[in-house]
């Protein structure tokens, strides 16, 4: 229970609700909602019609953009936001991974792996909150399906891409109306459509405009519902995306089979950061071949990956990786046959302008109507801990980088 005094008072006074009790509380006592709009590139905010996000920017804080972690994929970034850790410390180094110690594979489609806590290091914010007496509801947040640190959040659900967005918002509204000690003080929402449409139709397309509009309307619904239950002024809200999106095309292709013998290695990930696990004794030869033809990608041996990517120091990073130039697709002649390279993708270098992500926040503990310079998403864990007035676990972020957002 976040504030037992509040509950006791509510019970004693009978007529007083948790909601009205919250209203009088000081900073650190308001609930926190974290919303992710997957693949919402920072400049979509200017490119597309977003009346509800505009309202939040006008009444809260809009960052010029947020800098994702490397690699700019969904699970690494969501889990780094939740833990404040670079991926070499969080363990979620990509959406697809191989662990040489256990000889097991992880992927988003492999439910068993996603729900297996042994893949996840660090302490996500919902675990930190639960440990300090704040029930939480990390709905669909990557990692929330696994019992990290030995237990689940008070409220969580297996990922269901088909659950209507309005039903997700309704869950939050219902949670906010719980008045007993199971009332969550931390909640999340997740919307995937902007990312999906970005992949299928490209970032600058009518379809993405429609997807952005649909998500924005759901945020409008959320704001209206918060008004209806009298919570609009009492909830701290953070709206983020995990990464951006860039157009891909047939003329920007890297065929791996033209660069080295694919029989000599396992490709763990074809995606923009290509993860190559050479067979025994093949590392030098494959590296040499890739280095000789280095064009539209940078090839790294594991030991040479720049330290500042926060990536190299993990067992799950294989011996060779390719960091592919934004907009390029890594494939093979075989994979290419019959497939079309159109639409958009992400996963490229985290400093590429097209990979920039969204940050917006609004609430009683957040400044009104200011713009923030860019910052890295690893600082959000500290920010969220501060907003909930809980002690953060050790992490790679710094409150100093984001505290200008707070009142
Ligand atoms: P990607 O674009 O490959 O980095 O991943 C985005 C996709 O991840 C979305 O289209 C979602 O369907 C999927 N996704 C998001 N959250 C989850 C989850 N908790 N479990 C499985 N898949 C998810
Ligand atoms: Zn994503
Ligand atoms: Zn995506």
Short mmCIF file of C-alpha atoms and ligand atoms in Angstrom, two decimals:
data_model
loop_
_atom_site.label_atom_id
_atom_site.label_comp_id
_atom_site.label_asym_id
_atom_site.label_seq_id
_atom_site.Cartn_x
_atom_site.Cartn_y
_atom_site.Cartn_z
CA UNK A 1 0.00 0.00 0.00
CA UNK A 2 1.48 3.28 -1.12
CA UNK A 3 0.02 5.44 1.56
CA UNK A 4 -1.62 3.51 4.40
CA UNK A 5 -2.56 6.74 6.13
CA UNK A 6 -4.65 7.70 3.13
CA UNK A 7 -6.53 4.41 3.22
CA UNK A 8 -7.13 4.57 6.96
CA UNK A 9 -8.41 8.10 6.62
CA UNK A 10 -10.68 7.02 3.80
CA UNK A 11 -12.08 4.19 5.88
CA UNK A 12 -12.56 6.39 8.92
CA UNK A 13 -14.27 9.15 7.06
CA UNK A 14 -16.23 6.68 4.94
CA UNK A 15 -17.22 9.35 2.50
CA UNK A 16 -13.63 10.17 1.54
CA UNK A 17 -12.34 8.24 -1.42
CA UNK A 18 -8.77 7.42 -2.39
CA UNK A 19 -9.22 9.79 -5.27
CA UNK A 20 -10.03 12.77 -3.17
CA UNK A 21 -7.29 11.78 -0.75
CA UNK A 22 -4.78 11.75 -3.57
CA UNK A 23 -5.75 15.26 -4.51
CA UNK A 24 -4.26 16.71 -1.34
CA UNK A 25 -1.06 14.76 -1.44
CA UNK A 26 2.27 16.28 -2.25
CA UNK A 27 4.78 15.39 -4.92
CA UNK A 28 5.68 11.71 -4.98
CA UNK A 29 2.18 10.62 -4.04
CA UNK A 30 0.49 10.86 -7.41
CA UNK A 31 0.06 7.79 -9.56
CA UNK A 32 2.08 7.34 -12.73
CA UNK A 33 0.99 6.18 -16.17
CA UNK A 34 3.63 5.32 -18.78
CA UNK A 35 2.34 5.08 -22.36
CA UNK A 36 4.31 3.66 -25.28
CA UNK A 37 3.49 4.39 -28.91
CA UNK A 38 5.72 1.87 -30.65
CA UNK A 39 7.73 3.28 -33.57
CA UNK A 40 6.50 6.88 -33.20
CA UNK A 41 9.39 8.78 -34.76
CA UNK A 42 10.05 12.08 -32.98
CA UNK A 43 9.14 14.19 -36.00
CA UNK A 44 5.74 12.51 -36.48
CA UNK A 45 4.66 15.03 -33.87
CA UNK A 46 5.13 17.78 -36.48
CA UNK A 47 4.33 15.71 -39.56
CA UNK A 48 0.93 14.40 -38.48
CA UNK A 49 -2.27 15.66 -36.88
CA UNK A 50 -2.11 14.97 -33.15
CA UNK A 51 -4.53 17.28 -31.33
CA UNK A 52 -4.41 15.28 -28.10
CA UNK A 53 -0.64 14.94 -27.99
CA UNK A 54 -0.52 18.67 -28.78
CA UNK A 55 -2.67 19.32 -25.73
CA UNK A 56 -0.24 17.33 -23.60
CA UNK A 57 2.73 19.26 -25.01
CA UNK A 58 0.99 22.57 -24.30
CA UNK A 59 0.22 21.59 -20.74
CA UNK A 60 3.31 19.55 -20.00
CA UNK A 61 6.79 18.90 -21.36
CA UNK A 62 7.78 17.98 -24.90
CA UNK A 63 11.37 16.91 -25.54
CA UNK A 64 12.92 17.80 -28.90
CA UNK A 65 13.42 14.05 -29.08
CA UNK A 66 14.57 11.12 -26.98
CA UNK A 67 17.64 9.05 -27.83
CA UNK A 68 17.00 5.30 -27.85
CA UNK A 69 19.47 2.64 -26.73
CA UNK A 70 21.44 0.59 -29.21
CA UNK A 71 20.01 -1.42 -30.97
CA UNK A 72 16.88 0.57 -31.86
CA UNK A 73 14.53 -2.37 -31.50
CA UNK A 74 11.34 -2.77 -29.51
CA UNK A 75 12.25 -5.09 -26.65
CA UNK A 76 15.71 -3.63 -25.91
CA UNK A 77 14.30 -0.11 -25.75
CA UNK A 78 11.19 -0.84 -23.72
CA UNK A 79 13.19 -2.87 -21.26
CA UNK A 80 15.92 -0.20 -21.01
CA UNK A 81 13.25 2.42 -20.33
CA UNK A 82 11.86 0.18 -17.59
CA UNK A 83 15.24 -0.57 -15.98
CA UNK A 84 17.45 2.44 -16.76
CA UNK A 85 20.06 0.05 -18.11
CA UNK A 86 21.96 -0.16 -21.36
CA UNK A 87 21.29 -3.49 -23.01
CA UNK A 88 24.66 -4.96 -21.99
CA UNK A 89 23.36 -4.66 -18.43
CA UNK A 90 19.69 -5.42 -19.03
CA UNK A 91 20.36 -8.62 -20.98
CA UNK A 92 17.79 -7.79 -23.66
CA UNK A 93 20.35 -7.08 -26.36
CA UNK A 94 17.83 -7.54 -29.19
CA UNK A 95 14.39 -8.91 -30.10
CA UNK A 96 16.18 -12.10 -31.17
CA UNK A 97 19.01 -13.56 -29.13
CA UNK A 98 21.08 -16.66 -28.62
CA UNK A 99 22.50 -17.43 -25.21
CA UNK A 100 25.66 -19.52 -25.51
CA UNK A 101 25.68 -20.39 -21.83
CA UNK A 102 22.28 -22.07 -21.85
CA UNK A 103 22.21 -22.84 -25.60
CA UNK A 104 18.75 -21.29 -25.86
CA UNK A 105 17.06 -18.81 -28.16
CA UNK A 106 14.88 -15.81 -27.41
CA UNK A 107 12.42 -14.15 -29.77
CA UNK A 108 9.21 -12.13 -29.44
CA UNK A 109 7.19 -14.88 -31.09
CA UNK A 110 8.57 -17.50 -28.70
CA UNK A 111 6.18 -17.05 -25.78
CA UNK A 112 8.14 -19.38 -23.54
CA UNK A 113 11.30 -17.29 -23.90
CA UNK A 114 9.50 -13.96 -23.45
CA UNK A 115 7.96 -15.27 -20.22
CA UNK A 116 11.21 -16.71 -18.87
CA UNK A 117 12.70 -14.39 -16.23
CA UNK A 118 16.24 -15.74 -16.72
CA UNK A 119 16.60 -13.62 -19.88
CA UNK A 120 16.01 -10.36 -18.01
CA UNK A 121 18.57 -8.62 -15.79
CA UNK A 122 18.15 -5.49 -13.72
CA UNK A 123 15.07 -4.32 -11.93
CA UNK A 124 12.17 -2.94 -13.96
CA UNK A 125 10.37 0.00 -12.41
CA UNK A 126 7.27 -2.09 -11.63
CA UNK A 127 9.38 -4.47 -9.53
CA UNK A 128 11.02 -1.53 -7.74
CA UNK A 129 7.54 -0.12 -7.09
CA UNK A 130 6.05 -3.41 -5.87
CA UNK A 131 9.02 -4.00 -3.52
CA UNK A 132 8.37 -0.60 -1.96
CA UNK A 133 4.67 -1.16 -1.46
CA UNK A 134 3.22 0.24 -4.68
CA UNK A 135 1.10 -2.26 -6.62
CA UNK A 136 1.65 -1.92 -10.35
CA UNK A 137 -0.01 -2.75 -13.65
CA UNK A 138 2.54 -2.89 -16.49
CA UNK A 139 0.03 -3.82 -19.17
CA UNK A 140 1.83 -5.40 -22.16
CA UNK A 141 5.15 -3.77 -21.30
CA UNK A 142 8.00 -5.95 -22.56
CA UNK A 143 9.25 -7.98 -19.62
CA UNK A 144 6.00 -7.78 -17.68
CA UNK A 145 5.06 -11.35 -18.59
CA UNK A 146 8.07 -12.79 -16.76
CA UNK A 147 8.41 -13.12 -12.98
CA UNK A 148 11.46 -10.86 -12.83
CA UNK A 149 13.03 -10.84 -9.38
CA UNK A 150 10.81 -13.77 -8.42
CA UNK A 151 7.33 -12.36 -8.79
CA UNK A 152 4.84 -10.79 -11.16
CA UNK A 153 3.36 -7.33 -10.91
CA UNK A 154 -0.03 -7.17 -9.16
CA UNK A 155 -1.72 -6.80 -12.57
CA UNK A 156 -0.26 -8.12 -15.83
CA UNK A 157 -1.54 -9.94 -18.90
CA UNK A 158 -0.04 -12.07 -21.64
CA UNK A 159 0.53 -9.91 -24.72
CA UNK A 160 -2.55 -9.70 -26.93
CA UNK A 161 -2.06 -7.58 -30.03
CA UNK A 162 -5.80 -7.87 -30.78
CA UNK A 163 -7.03 -6.29 -27.56
CA UNK A 164 -8.79 -3.10 -28.74
CA UNK A 165 -7.01 0.08 -27.74
CA UNK A 166 -10.10 1.44 -26.01
CA UNK A 167 -10.21 -1.69 -23.81
CA UNK A 168 -6.61 -1.01 -22.80
CA UNK A 169 -7.52 2.53 -21.81
CA UNK A 170 -10.55 1.17 -19.93
CA UNK A 171 -8.21 -1.06 -17.90
CA UNK A 172 -6.30 1.99 -16.70
CA UNK A 173 -9.54 3.82 -15.87
CA UNK A 174 -10.72 0.78 -13.92
CA UNK A 175 -7.44 0.48 -12.05
CA UNK A 176 -7.62 4.13 -11.07
CA UNK A 177 -11.00 3.50 -9.47
CA UNK A 178 -9.81 0.73 -7.19
CA UNK A 179 -9.92 2.03 -3.66
CA UNK A 180 -8.31 -0.73 -1.63
CA UNK A 181 -4.68 -1.64 -1.04
CA UNK A 182 -4.46 -3.31 -4.45
CA UNK A 183 -4.86 0.05 -6.24
CA UNK A 184 -1.92 0.32 -8.64
CA UNK A 185 0.30 3.38 -8.39
CA UNK A 186 2.12 2.55 -11.63
CA UNK A 187 0.42 1.58 -14.90
CA UNK A 188 1.40 1.25 -18.54
CA UNK A 189 -0.28 1.31 -21.93
CA UNK A 190 1.16 0.04 -25.19
CA UNK A 191 0.07 0.72 -28.79
CA UNK A 192 1.77 -1.12 -31.67
CA UNK A 193 -0.08 0.17 -34.73
CA UNK A 194 2.14 3.13 -35.62
CA UNK A 195 5.13 0.76 -35.75
CA UNK A 196 3.30 -1.89 -37.78
CA UNK A 197 2.06 0.63 -40.35
CA UNK A 198 5.51 2.21 -40.46
CA UNK A 199 6.94 -1.20 -41.40
CA UNK A 200 4.27 -1.93 -44.00
CA UNK A 201 3.85 1.46 -45.67
CA UNK A 202 6.88 3.55 -44.68
CA UNK A 203 7.12 6.38 -42.18
CA UNK A 204 5.84 9.07 -44.51
CA UNK A 205 2.58 7.52 -45.68
CA UNK A 206 -1.14 8.12 -45.37
CA UNK A 207 -1.39 4.83 -43.49
CA UNK A 208 1.00 5.98 -40.78
CA UNK A 209 -0.91 9.28 -40.64
CA UNK A 210 -4.07 7.23 -39.99
CA UNK A 211 -2.39 5.05 -37.36
CA UNK A 212 -1.02 8.12 -35.57
CA UNK A 213 -4.49 9.67 -35.67
CA UNK A 214 -6.06 6.51 -34.25
CA UNK A 215 -3.62 6.35 -31.35
CA UNK A 216 -4.02 10.09 -30.75
CA UNK A 217 -7.80 9.59 -30.56
CA UNK A 218 -7.30 6.90 -27.92
CA UNK A 219 -5.19 9.36 -25.95
CA UNK A 220 -8.11 11.79 -26.28
CA UNK A 221 -10.38 9.06 -24.96
CA UNK A 222 -7.98 8.52 -22.06
CA UNK A 223 -8.00 12.26 -21.22
CA UNK A 224 -11.81 12.38 -21.36
CA UNK A 225 -12.16 9.33 -19.18
CA UNK A 226 -9.68 10.77 -16.69
CA UNK A 227 -11.85 13.88 -16.60
CA UNK A 228 -14.96 11.78 -16.02
CA UNK A 229 -13.46 10.04 -12.97
CA UNK A 230 -11.94 13.29 -11.76
CA UNK A 231 -8.36 12.20 -12.19
CA UNK A 232 -7.13 14.54 -14.87
CA UNK A 233 -5.17 16.76 -12.49
CA UNK A 234 -3.79 13.99 -10.34
CA UNK A 235 -2.12 11.55 -12.64
CA UNK A 236 1.44 11.94 -13.86
CA UNK A 237 1.64 10.72 -17.44
CA UNK A 238 4.66 9.99 -19.61
CA UNK A 239 4.23 9.28 -23.33
CA UNK A 240 7.18 7.72 -25.13
CA UNK A 241 8.15 5.74 -28.15
CA UNK A 242 10.89 3.17 -28.31
CA UNK A 243 12.56 4.21 -31.60
CA UNK A 244 11.83 5.88 -34.93
CA UNK A 245 11.42 4.52 -38.47
CA UNK A 246 13.11 4.99 -41.85
CA UNK A 247 12.02 4.14 -45.37
CA UNK A 248 13.63 1.06 -46.93
CA UNK A 249 13.85 0.23 -50.64
CA UNK A 250 14.99 -2.34 -53.21
CA UNK A 251 18.03 -0.28 -54.11
CA UNK A 252 19.45 -0.38 -50.59
CA UNK A 253 20.23 -4.02 -50.11
CA UNK A 254 23.18 -5.91 -48.67
CA UNK A 255 23.31 -9.56 -49.74
CA UNK A 256 25.28 -11.45 -47.11
CA UNK A 257 25.85 -14.50 -49.34
CA UNK A 258 27.84 -12.27 -51.71
CA UNK A 259 30.15 -11.35 -48.83
CA UNK A 260 30.95 -14.66 -47.14
CA UNK A 261 29.93 -18.31 -47.14
CA UNK A 262 26.71 -18.44 -45.12
CA UNK A 263 27.39 -22.12 -44.36
CA UNK A 264 30.18 -20.97 -42.06
CA UNK A 265 28.03 -19.06 -39.58
CA UNK A 266 24.67 -18.76 -37.94
CA UNK A 267 22.81 -15.49 -38.51
CA UNK A 268 21.12 -14.80 -35.20
CA UNK A 269 19.57 -11.57 -36.45
CA UNK A 270 19.32 -10.26 -40.02
CA UNK A 271 17.90 -7.01 -38.80
CA UNK A 272 19.83 -3.72 -39.12
CA UNK A 273 22.22 -4.80 -36.44
CA UNK A 274 23.15 -8.12 -38.03
CA UNK A 275 24.35 -10.65 -35.49
CA UNK A 276 26.74 -13.24 -36.92
CA UNK A 277 27.84 -16.26 -34.94
CA UNK A 278 30.72 -17.84 -36.87
CA UNK A 279 31.38 -21.56 -36.68
CA UNK A 280 34.54 -22.58 -34.80
CA UNK A 281 37.66 -21.32 -36.55
CA UNK A 282 35.73 -19.17 -39.04
CA UNK A 283 35.65 -15.80 -37.27
CA UNK A 284 38.82 -14.33 -38.81
CA UNK A 285 37.94 -15.33 -42.36
CA UNK A 286 34.37 -14.00 -42.16
CA UNK A 287 35.54 -10.77 -40.57
CA UNK A 288 38.22 -10.31 -43.27
CA UNK A 289 35.68 -10.82 -46.04
CA UNK A 290 33.21 -8.40 -44.51
CA UNK A 291 35.93 -5.81 -43.87
CA UNK A 292 37.20 -5.99 -47.46
CA UNK A 293 33.74 -5.26 -48.85
CA UNK A 294 32.72 -2.81 -46.13
CA UNK A 295 30.15 -0.55 -47.76
CA UNK A 296 26.83 0.67 -46.37
CA UNK A 297 27.62 -1.09 -43.12
CA UNK A 298 30.32 -1.12 -40.46
CA UNK A 299 31.62 -4.51 -39.43
CA UNK A 300 32.80 -4.99 -35.86
CA UNK A 301 34.45 -7.77 -34.00
CA UNK A 302 32.79 -7.98 -30.63
CA UNK A 303 35.84 -6.55 -28.84
CA UNK A 304 35.89 -3.48 -31.14
CA UNK A 305 32.26 -2.42 -30.76
CA UNK A 306 32.27 1.14 -29.38
CA UNK A 307 31.92 1.10 -25.62
CA UNK A 308 29.41 3.96 -25.70
CA UNK A 309 26.82 1.77 -27.46
CA UNK A 310 26.31 0.08 -24.10
CA UNK A 311 26.14 -3.20 -25.96
CA UNK A 312 29.35 -5.17 -26.27
CA UNK A 313 29.77 -6.49 -22.74
CA UNK A 314 27.25 -9.26 -22.87
CA UNK A 315 27.57 -12.96 -23.50
CA UNK A 316 24.65 -12.82 -25.94
CA UNK A 317 26.49 -10.49 -28.32
CA UNK A 318 28.15 -12.79 -30.89
CA UNK A 319 31.65 -12.47 -32.34
CA UNK A 320 30.74 -10.32 -35.36
CA UNK A 321 28.10 -7.67 -35.90
CA UNK A 322 27.20 -5.36 -38.77
CA UNK A 323 25.88 -1.92 -38.01
CA UNK A 324 23.98 -1.17 -41.17
CA UNK A 325 23.56 2.32 -42.67
CA UNK A 326 20.07 3.73 -42.10
CA UNK A 327 17.63 2.58 -44.76
CA UNK A 328 19.63 -0.51 -45.79
CA UNK A 329 18.31 -4.06 -45.59
CA UNK A 330 20.51 -7.06 -44.91
CA UNK A 331 19.36 -10.18 -46.68
CA UNK A 332 20.56 -13.06 -48.88
CA UNK A 333 19.78 -13.98 -52.49
CA UNK A 334 17.66 -16.85 -51.18
CA UNK A 335 15.69 -14.71 -48.72
CA UNK A 336 15.23 -12.02 -51.33
CA UNK A 337 13.62 -14.32 -53.88
CA UNK A 338 9.91 -13.54 -54.01
CA UNK A 339 10.02 -10.92 -51.28
CA UNK A 340 9.63 -7.19 -51.62
CA UNK A 341 11.75 -4.62 -49.83
CA UNK A 342 9.34 -1.74 -49.26
CA UNK A 343 7.97 0.20 -46.33
CA UNK A 344 10.07 1.05 -43.32
CA UNK A 345 12.38 -0.36 -40.69
CA UNK A 346 14.33 0.52 -37.55
CA UNK A 347 17.12 -1.07 -35.58
CA UNK A 348 19.83 1.20 -36.97
CA UNK A 349 22.35 3.22 -34.99
CA UNK A 350 20.66 4.93 -32.03
CA UNK A 351 22.19 8.28 -32.98
CA UNK A 352 20.65 8.30 -36.48
CA UNK A 353 18.10 11.17 -36.69
CA UNK A 354 15.46 8.80 -38.10
CA UNK A 355 15.69 6.61 -34.99
CA UNK A 356 14.82 9.45 -32.61
CA UNK A 357 11.88 8.74 -30.35
CA UNK A 358 9.10 10.63 -28.63
CA UNK A 359 8.96 12.02 -25.10
CA UNK A 360 6.02 13.94 -23.67
CA UNK A 361 4.88 14.24 -20.09
CA UNK A 362 2.07 15.96 -18.22
CA UNK A 363 0.82 15.90 -14.66
CA UNK A 364 0.76 17.54 -11.26
CA UNK A 365 4.48 17.01 -10.67
CA UNK A 366 5.54 17.97 -14.18
CA UNK A 367 6.31 21.43 -15.54
CA UNK A 368 3.70 23.06 -17.74
CA UNK A 369 4.26 24.09 -21.31
CA UNK A 370 8.03 23.75 -21.59
CA UNK A 371 10.30 22.20 -24.18
CA UNK A 372 13.15 19.95 -23.11
CA UNK A 373 16.44 19.38 -24.89
CA UNK A 374 16.98 15.77 -26.01
CA UNK A 375 18.03 13.09 -23.53
CA UNK A 376 18.65 9.35 -23.51
CA UNK A 377 15.83 7.00 -22.59
CA UNK A 378 17.91 5.27 -19.88
CA UNK A 379 17.22 8.28 -17.63
CA UNK A 380 13.49 7.58 -17.44
CA UNK A 381 13.84 4.93 -14.75
CA UNK A 382 15.29 7.53 -12.37
CA UNK A 383 12.58 10.01 -13.39
CA UNK A 384 9.82 7.49 -12.72
CA UNK A 385 11.32 6.48 -9.37
CA UNK A 386 11.43 10.14 -8.38
CA UNK A 387 7.83 10.69 -9.45
CA UNK A 388 6.73 7.77 -7.29
CA UNK A 389 9.05 8.77 -4.47
CA UNK A 390 10.71 5.36 -4.37
CA UNK A 391 14.35 4.37 -4.08
CA UNK A 392 15.75 3.42 -7.51
CA UNK A 393 17.85 0.31 -7.99
CA UNK A 394 21.37 0.75 -9.37
CA UNK A 395 21.09 1.76 -13.05
CA UNK A 396 22.88 3.58 -15.87
CA UNK A 397 20.67 6.68 -15.84
CA UNK A 398 20.94 9.98 -13.97
CA UNK A 399 18.12 12.02 -12.49
CA UNK A 400 20.17 15.15 -13.23
CA UNK A 401 19.62 14.60 -16.96
CA UNK A 402 15.83 14.82 -16.64
CA UNK A 403 15.00 16.58 -13.41
CA UNK A 404 14.36 19.86 -15.27
CA UNK A 405 11.06 18.25 -16.29
CA UNK A 406 9.82 18.15 -12.72
CA UNK A 407 8.13 20.92 -10.76
P1 LIG B 1 9.79 -4.80 -33.77
O1 LIG B 1 9.20 -3.82 -34.70
O2 LIG B 1 10.17 -6.05 -34.47
O3 LIG B 1 10.94 -4.28 -32.98
O4 LIG B 1 8.66 -5.20 -32.73
C1 LIG B 1 7.38 -4.62 -32.70
C2 LIG B 1 6.35 -5.66 -32.47
O5 LIG B 1 6.55 -6.26 -31.21
C3 LIG B 1 4.94 -5.11 -32.40
O6 LIG B 1 4.32 -5.17 -33.66
C4 LIG B 1 4.23 -6.01 -31.41
O7 LIG B 1 3.30 -6.85 -32.04
C5 LIG B 1 5.35 -6.86 -30.83
N1 LIG B 1 5.26 -6.85 -29.37
C6 LIG B 1 5.17 -5.79 -28.59
N2 LIG B 1 5.09 -6.14 -27.28
C7 LIG B 1 5.12 -7.47 -27.27
C8 LIG B 1 5.06 -8.44 -26.24
N3 LIG B 1 4.96 -8.06 -24.95
N4 LIG B 1 5.15 -9.74 -26.59
C9 LIG B 1 5.29 -10.09 -27.89
N5 LIG B 1 5.32 -9.23 -28.90
C10 LIG B 1 5.24 -7.94 -28.61
ZN1 LIG B 2 9.25 -0.86 -31.51
ZN1 LIG B 3 9.03 -2.27 -35.50
#
